[in-house]
Coordinates of C-alpha atoms in Angstrom, one line a residue:
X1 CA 147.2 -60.6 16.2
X2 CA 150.1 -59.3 18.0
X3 CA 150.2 -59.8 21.8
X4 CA 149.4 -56.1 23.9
X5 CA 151.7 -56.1 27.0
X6 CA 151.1 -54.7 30.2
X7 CA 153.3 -53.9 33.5
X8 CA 153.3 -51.0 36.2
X9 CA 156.8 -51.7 37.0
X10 CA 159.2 -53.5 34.3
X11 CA 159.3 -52.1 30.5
X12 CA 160.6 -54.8 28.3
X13 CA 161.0 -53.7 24.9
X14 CA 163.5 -55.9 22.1
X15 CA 164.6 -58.2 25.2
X16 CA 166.4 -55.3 27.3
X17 CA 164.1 -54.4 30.8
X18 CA 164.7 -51.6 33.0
X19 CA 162.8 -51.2 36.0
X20 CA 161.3 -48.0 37.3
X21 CA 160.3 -47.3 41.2
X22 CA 157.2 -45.0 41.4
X23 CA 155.8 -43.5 44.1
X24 CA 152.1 -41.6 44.1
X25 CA 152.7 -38.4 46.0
X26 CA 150.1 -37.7 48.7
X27 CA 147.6 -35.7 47.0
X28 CA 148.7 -35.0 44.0
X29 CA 148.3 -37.0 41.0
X30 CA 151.8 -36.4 39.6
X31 CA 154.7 -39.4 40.3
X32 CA 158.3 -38.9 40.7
X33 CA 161.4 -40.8 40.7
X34 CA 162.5 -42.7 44.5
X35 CA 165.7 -43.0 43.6
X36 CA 166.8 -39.1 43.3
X37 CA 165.2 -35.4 42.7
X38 CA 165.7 -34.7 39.2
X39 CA 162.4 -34.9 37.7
X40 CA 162.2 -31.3 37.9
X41 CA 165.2 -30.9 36.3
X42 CA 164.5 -33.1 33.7
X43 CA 161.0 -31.3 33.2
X44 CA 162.9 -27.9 32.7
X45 CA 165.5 -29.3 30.2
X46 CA 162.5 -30.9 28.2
X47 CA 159.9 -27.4 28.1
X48 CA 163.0 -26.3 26.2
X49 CA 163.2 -28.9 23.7
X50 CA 160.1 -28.5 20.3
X51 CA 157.8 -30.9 20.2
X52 CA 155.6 -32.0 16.9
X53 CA 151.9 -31.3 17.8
X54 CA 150.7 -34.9 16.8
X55 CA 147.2 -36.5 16.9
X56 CA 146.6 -39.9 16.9
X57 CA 143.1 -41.2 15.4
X58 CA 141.0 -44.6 15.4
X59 CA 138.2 -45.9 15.2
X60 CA 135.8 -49.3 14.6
X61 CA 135.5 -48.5 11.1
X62 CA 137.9 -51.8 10.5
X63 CA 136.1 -54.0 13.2
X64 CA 133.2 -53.3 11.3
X65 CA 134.4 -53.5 8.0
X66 CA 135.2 -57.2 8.4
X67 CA 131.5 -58.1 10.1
X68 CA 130.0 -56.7 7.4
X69 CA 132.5 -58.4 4.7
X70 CA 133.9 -54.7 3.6
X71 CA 130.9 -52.8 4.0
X72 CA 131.0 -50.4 7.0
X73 CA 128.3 -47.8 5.7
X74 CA 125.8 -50.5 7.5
X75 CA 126.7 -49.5 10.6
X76 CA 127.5 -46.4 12.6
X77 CA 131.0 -45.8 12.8
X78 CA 132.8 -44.5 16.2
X79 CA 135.9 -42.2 15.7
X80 CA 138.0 -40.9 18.0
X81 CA 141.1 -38.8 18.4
X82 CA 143.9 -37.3 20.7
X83 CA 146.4 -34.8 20.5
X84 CA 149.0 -36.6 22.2
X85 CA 152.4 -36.0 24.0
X86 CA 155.8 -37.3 23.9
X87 CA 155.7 -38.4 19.9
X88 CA 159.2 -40.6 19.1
X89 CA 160.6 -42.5 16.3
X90 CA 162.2 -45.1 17.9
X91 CA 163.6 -47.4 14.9
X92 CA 163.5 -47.9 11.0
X93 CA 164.9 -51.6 11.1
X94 CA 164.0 -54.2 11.1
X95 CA 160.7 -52.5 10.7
X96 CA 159.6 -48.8 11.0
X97 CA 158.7 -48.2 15.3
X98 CA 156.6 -44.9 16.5
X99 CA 155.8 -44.4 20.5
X100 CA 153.7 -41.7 21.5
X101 CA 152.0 -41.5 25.1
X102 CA 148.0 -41.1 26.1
X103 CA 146.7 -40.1 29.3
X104 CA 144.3 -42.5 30.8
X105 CA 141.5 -43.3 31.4
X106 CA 140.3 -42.0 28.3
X107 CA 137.5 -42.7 25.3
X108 CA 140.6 -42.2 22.8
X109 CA 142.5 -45.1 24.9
X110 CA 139.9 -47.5 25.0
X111 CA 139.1 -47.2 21.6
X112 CA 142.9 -47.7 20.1
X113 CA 142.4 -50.6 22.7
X114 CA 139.5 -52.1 20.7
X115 CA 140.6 -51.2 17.2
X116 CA 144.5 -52.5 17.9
X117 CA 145.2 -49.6 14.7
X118 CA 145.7 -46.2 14.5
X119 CA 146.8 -43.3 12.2
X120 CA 149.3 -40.8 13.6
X121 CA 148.9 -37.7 11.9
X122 CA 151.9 -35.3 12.1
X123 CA 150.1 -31.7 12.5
X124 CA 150.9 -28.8 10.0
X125 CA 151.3 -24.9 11.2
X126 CA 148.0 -24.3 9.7
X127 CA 146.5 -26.7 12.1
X128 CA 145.7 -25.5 15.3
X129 CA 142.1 -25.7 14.9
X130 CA 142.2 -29.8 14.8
X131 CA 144.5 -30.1 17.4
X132 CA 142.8 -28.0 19.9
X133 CA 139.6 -30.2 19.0
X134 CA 141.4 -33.3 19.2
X135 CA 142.6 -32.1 23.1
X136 CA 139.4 -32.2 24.6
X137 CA 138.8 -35.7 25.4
X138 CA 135.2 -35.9 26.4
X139 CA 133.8 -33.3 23.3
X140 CA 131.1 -36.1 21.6
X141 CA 131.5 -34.8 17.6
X142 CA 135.5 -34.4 17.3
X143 CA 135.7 -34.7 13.6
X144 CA 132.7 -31.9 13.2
X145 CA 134.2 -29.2 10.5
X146 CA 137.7 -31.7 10.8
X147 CA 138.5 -32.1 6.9
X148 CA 139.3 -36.2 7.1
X149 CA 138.4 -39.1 4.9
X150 CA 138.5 -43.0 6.2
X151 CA 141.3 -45.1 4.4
X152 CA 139.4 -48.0 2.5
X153 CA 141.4 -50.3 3.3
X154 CA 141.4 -50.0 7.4
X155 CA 138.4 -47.6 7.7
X156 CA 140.6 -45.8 10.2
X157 CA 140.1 -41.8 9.6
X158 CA 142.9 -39.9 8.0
X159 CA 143.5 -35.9 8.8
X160 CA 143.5 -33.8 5.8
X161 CA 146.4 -31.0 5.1
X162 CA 149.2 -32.7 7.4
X163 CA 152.5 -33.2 6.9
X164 CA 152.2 -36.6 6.7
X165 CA 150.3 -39.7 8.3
X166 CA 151.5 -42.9 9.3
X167 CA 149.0 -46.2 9.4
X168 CA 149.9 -48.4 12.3
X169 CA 149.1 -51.4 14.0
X170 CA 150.3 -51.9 17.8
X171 CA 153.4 -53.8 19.1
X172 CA 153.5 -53.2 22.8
X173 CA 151.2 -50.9 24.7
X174 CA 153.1 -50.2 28.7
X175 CA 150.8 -48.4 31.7
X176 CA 153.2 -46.1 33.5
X177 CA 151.3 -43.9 35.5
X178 CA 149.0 -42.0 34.3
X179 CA 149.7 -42.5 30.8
X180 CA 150.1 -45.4 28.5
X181 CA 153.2 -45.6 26.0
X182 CA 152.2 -47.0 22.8
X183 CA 154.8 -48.5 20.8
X184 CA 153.0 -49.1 17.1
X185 CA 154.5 -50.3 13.4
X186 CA 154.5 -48.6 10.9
X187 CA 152.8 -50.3 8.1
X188 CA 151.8 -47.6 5.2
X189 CA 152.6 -43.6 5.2
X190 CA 150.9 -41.0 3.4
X191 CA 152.3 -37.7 2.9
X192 CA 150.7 -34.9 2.9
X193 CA 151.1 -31.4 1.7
X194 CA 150.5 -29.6 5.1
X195 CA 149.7 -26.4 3.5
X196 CA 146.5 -24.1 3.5
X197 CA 147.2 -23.6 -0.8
X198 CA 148.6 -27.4 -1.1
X199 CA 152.3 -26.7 -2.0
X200 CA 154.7 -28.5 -0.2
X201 CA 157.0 -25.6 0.1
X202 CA 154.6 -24.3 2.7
X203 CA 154.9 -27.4 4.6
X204 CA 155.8 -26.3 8.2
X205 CA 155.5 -28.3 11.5
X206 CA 153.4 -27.0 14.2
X207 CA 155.6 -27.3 17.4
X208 CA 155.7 -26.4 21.1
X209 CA 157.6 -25.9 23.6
X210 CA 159.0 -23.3 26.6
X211 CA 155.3 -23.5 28.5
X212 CA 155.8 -24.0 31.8
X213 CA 152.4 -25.1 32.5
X214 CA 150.9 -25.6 28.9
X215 CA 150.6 -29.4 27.7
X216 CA 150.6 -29.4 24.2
X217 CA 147.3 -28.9 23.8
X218 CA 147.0 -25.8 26.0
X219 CA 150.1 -24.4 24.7
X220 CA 148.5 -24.6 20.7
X221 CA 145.4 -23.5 21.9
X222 CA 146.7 -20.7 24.1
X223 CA 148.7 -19.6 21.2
X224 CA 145.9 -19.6 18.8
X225 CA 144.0 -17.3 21.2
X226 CA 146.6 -14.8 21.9
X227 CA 147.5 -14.2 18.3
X228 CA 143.6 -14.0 17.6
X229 CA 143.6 -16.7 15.6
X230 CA 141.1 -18.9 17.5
X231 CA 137.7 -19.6 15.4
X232 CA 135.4 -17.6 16.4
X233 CA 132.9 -20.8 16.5
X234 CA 135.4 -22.2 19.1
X235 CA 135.2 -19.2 21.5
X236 CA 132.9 -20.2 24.1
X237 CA 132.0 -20.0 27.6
X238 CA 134.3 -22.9 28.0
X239 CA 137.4 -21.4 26.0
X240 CA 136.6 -18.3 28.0
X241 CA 137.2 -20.3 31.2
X242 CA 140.1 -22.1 29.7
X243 CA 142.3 -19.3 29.0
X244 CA 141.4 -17.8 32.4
X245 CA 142.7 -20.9 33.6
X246 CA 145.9 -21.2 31.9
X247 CA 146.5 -17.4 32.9
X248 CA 145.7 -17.5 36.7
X249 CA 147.8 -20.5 37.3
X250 CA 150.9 -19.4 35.4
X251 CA 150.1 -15.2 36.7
X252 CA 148.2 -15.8 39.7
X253 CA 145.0 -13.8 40.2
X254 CA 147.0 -10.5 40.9
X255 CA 148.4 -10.3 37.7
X256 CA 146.5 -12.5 35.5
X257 CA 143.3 -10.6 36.3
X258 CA 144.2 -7.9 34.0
X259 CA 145.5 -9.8 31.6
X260 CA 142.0 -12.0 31.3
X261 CA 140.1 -9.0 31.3
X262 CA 142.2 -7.0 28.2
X263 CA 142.2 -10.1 26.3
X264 CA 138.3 -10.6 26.4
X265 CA 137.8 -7.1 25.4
X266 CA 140.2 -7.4 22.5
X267 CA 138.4 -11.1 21.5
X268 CA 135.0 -8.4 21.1
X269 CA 136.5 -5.4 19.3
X270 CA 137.8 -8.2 16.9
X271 CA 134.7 -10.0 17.0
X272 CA 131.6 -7.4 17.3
X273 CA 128.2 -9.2 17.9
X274 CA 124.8 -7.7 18.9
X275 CA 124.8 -10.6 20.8
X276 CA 127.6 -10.7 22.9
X277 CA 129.3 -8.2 24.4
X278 CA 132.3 -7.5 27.0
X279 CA 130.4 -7.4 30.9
X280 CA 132.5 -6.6 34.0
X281 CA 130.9 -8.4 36.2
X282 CA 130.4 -11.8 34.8
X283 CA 134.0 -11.9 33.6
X284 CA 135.0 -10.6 37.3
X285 CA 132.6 -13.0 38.8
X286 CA 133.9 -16.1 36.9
X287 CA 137.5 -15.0 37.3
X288 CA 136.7 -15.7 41.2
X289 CA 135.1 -18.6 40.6
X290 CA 137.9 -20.1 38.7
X291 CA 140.6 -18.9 41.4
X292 CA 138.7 -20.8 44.0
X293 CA 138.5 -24.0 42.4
X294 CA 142.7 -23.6 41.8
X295 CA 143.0 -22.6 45.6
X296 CA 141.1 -26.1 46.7
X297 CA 143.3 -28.2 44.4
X298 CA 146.9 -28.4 44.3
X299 CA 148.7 -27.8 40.9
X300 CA 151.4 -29.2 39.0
X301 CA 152.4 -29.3 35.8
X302 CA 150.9 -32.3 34.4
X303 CA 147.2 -31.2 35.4
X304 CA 144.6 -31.4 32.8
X305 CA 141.6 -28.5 32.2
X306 CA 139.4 -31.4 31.4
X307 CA 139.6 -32.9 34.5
X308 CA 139.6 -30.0 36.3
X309 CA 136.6 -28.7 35.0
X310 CA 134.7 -32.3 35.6
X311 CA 135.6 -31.4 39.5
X312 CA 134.0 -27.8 39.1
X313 CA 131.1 -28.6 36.4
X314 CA 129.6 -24.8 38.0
X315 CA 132.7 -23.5 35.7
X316 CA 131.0 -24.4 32.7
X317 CA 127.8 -23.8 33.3
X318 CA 126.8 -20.1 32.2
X319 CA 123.3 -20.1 34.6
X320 CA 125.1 -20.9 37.4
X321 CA 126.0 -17.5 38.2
X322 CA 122.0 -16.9 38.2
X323 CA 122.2 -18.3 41.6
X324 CA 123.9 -15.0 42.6
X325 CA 122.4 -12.7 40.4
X326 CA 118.9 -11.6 39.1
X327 CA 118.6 -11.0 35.5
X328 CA 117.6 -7.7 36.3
X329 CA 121.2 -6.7 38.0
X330 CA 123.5 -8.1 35.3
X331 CA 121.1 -6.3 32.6
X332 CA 121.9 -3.2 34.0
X333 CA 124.6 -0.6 32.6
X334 CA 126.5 -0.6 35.9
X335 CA 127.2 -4.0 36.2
X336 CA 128.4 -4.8 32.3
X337 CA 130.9 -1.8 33.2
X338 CA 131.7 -2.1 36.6
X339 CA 131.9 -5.1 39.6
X340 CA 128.9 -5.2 41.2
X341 CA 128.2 -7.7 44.2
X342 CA 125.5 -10.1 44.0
X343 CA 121.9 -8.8 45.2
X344 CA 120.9 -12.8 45.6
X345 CA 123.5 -13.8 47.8
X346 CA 126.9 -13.2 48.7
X347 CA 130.4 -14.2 46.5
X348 CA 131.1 -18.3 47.0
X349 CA 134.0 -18.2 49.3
X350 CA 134.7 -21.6 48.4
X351 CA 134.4 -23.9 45.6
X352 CA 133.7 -27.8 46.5
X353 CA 134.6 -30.8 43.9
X354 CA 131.7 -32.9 42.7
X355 CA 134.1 -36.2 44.4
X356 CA 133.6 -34.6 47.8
X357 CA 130.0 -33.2 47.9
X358 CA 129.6 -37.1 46.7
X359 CA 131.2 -37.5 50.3
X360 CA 128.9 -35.3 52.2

């Protein structure tokens, strides 16, 4: 079993150590360089270089696989995946080296912690779909309607339609931060066709870059929705609240108001339902909501929707508005064509996080 390492300070990797001096800034969970200001700079360069779109999966299949000699259809299986950042090749001798970096705490990282393998699957163009599913670390089914098979050998699960996938087993696993660098071996690659038709001429990477605040998974899924590609299974209240998100923090509520707005009605012309329908003012109402939960934290660039939303769980939930509203109001005509103001009590003026209502 090879040996995991772990260090806040000192990365030692084939005998050469360089030593980094982090700081937590005051209030933000972001951490800079001591030693000079060009973190920012270095950010800049890098939203100009493309990055693969990558998901790494895992799972017990293999622990289980060798308690029940082979046989891990006795026992439920627990799989797991993340569509990670920062995806290298760092060597191809003396044996074949991948990194890639998680954020933690995580299910995905305590997982790849149990199973000590992984398969790194290198994301076609045709894939959006899995790696917006594989970016939301706390959904329960991720491989639901994900075509994937487990290898027989490891048990581990293997994505479908990629580029390619590499099976590996970890070398060196170093906390810095709030993200853990995994440095893995590669011990068997498949490759894959990475088309929708199977050909490998259509094999094309799915990339990102130039966001300035979309991580990889909100840039792919932000993409996906604005060229009205996103599954119409996948369009939620949540996604709803996820693209207003990523537009009032990039547009601020000025601009990105009108923006939200057009692009909800254009989702329903695309999309008609008897069901559901564009309304004025629950999309106006939740718009606010949303801009007071980004007014009581403080941005920057490596913020994540998922853990903004634990903060604001009200964001998520479609009754809560019901606190504001009587069925009878938002029924009417007037309000699913124009703002109205509540008739149960007036608009929140502030948004509190779960932590500090804990405190109170």
């Amino acid at each position: 079993m090879i040996p995991t390492l772990f260090t806040r300070q000192s990365v030692t990797l084939f005998k050469r150590t360089t030593t980094y001096s982090l700081r937590r800034t005051a209030g933000l969970r972001a951490y800079t360089l001591d030693s000079n200001g060009v973190a920012d700079e270095v950010r800049q360069v890098m939203r100009r270089v493309p990055q693969p779109v990558v998901v790494v999966t895992t799972s017990d299949g293999r622990n289980k696989q060798n308690m029940n000699n082979g046989d891990s259809s006795s026992s439920t299986i627990q799989r797991r995946g993340v569509t990670v950042s920062s995806f290298t090749p760092i060597c191809l001798h003396p044996e074949p080296i991948v990194s890639f970096c998680v954020r933690v705490p995580s299910r995905a990282s305590e997982l790849l912690h149990s199973s000590g393998g992984m398969i790194v699957n290198v994301l076609s163009h045709e894939q959006v779909q899995q790696s917006i599913a594989f970016s939301a670390p706390n959904k329960t089914d991720q491989f639901k309607d994900i075509p994937f098979y487990d290898d027989p050998t490891t048990g581990l699960p293997v994505l479908m339609g990629t580029l390619g996938s590499m099976h590996c087993e970890v070398a060196q696993v170093l906390e810095l931060g709030d993200h853990e660098l995994w440095i893995t071996k590669v011990v068997k690659v498949d490759h894959g066709v990475g088309g929708k038709h199977g050909r490998r001429e259509e094999a094309e990477p799915l990339l990102y870059h130039d966001r300035r605040y979309r991580s990889v998974g909100e840039q792919v899924f932000m993409k996906a929705f604005e060229d009205s590609n996103l599954d119409a299974k996948l369009w939620t209240h949540r996604a709803h609240v996820r693209m207003a998100w990523n537009y009032l923090r990039e547009l601020g509520k000025e601009k990105a108001t009108p923006v939200i707005k057009d692009a909800i009605r254009r989702h329903f012309e695309m999309n008609p339902t008897k069901h559901l329908e564009y309304h004025e003012t629950i999309t106006s109402f939740y718009i606010h909501l949303v801009d007071l939960a980004l007014q009581t934290t403080q941005l920057t660039d490596e913020d994540d929707f998922f853990e903004f939303i634990e903060q604001f769980p009200a964001l998520t939930d479609r009754r809560y508005i019901h606190q504001y509203y009587s069925p009878q109001a938002l029924k009417s005509s007037d309000a699913r064509k124009h703002f109205m103001l509540p008739d149960l009590k007036a608009l929140p003026c502030r948004l509190i996080p779960d932590e500090e209502k804990e405190k109170e």
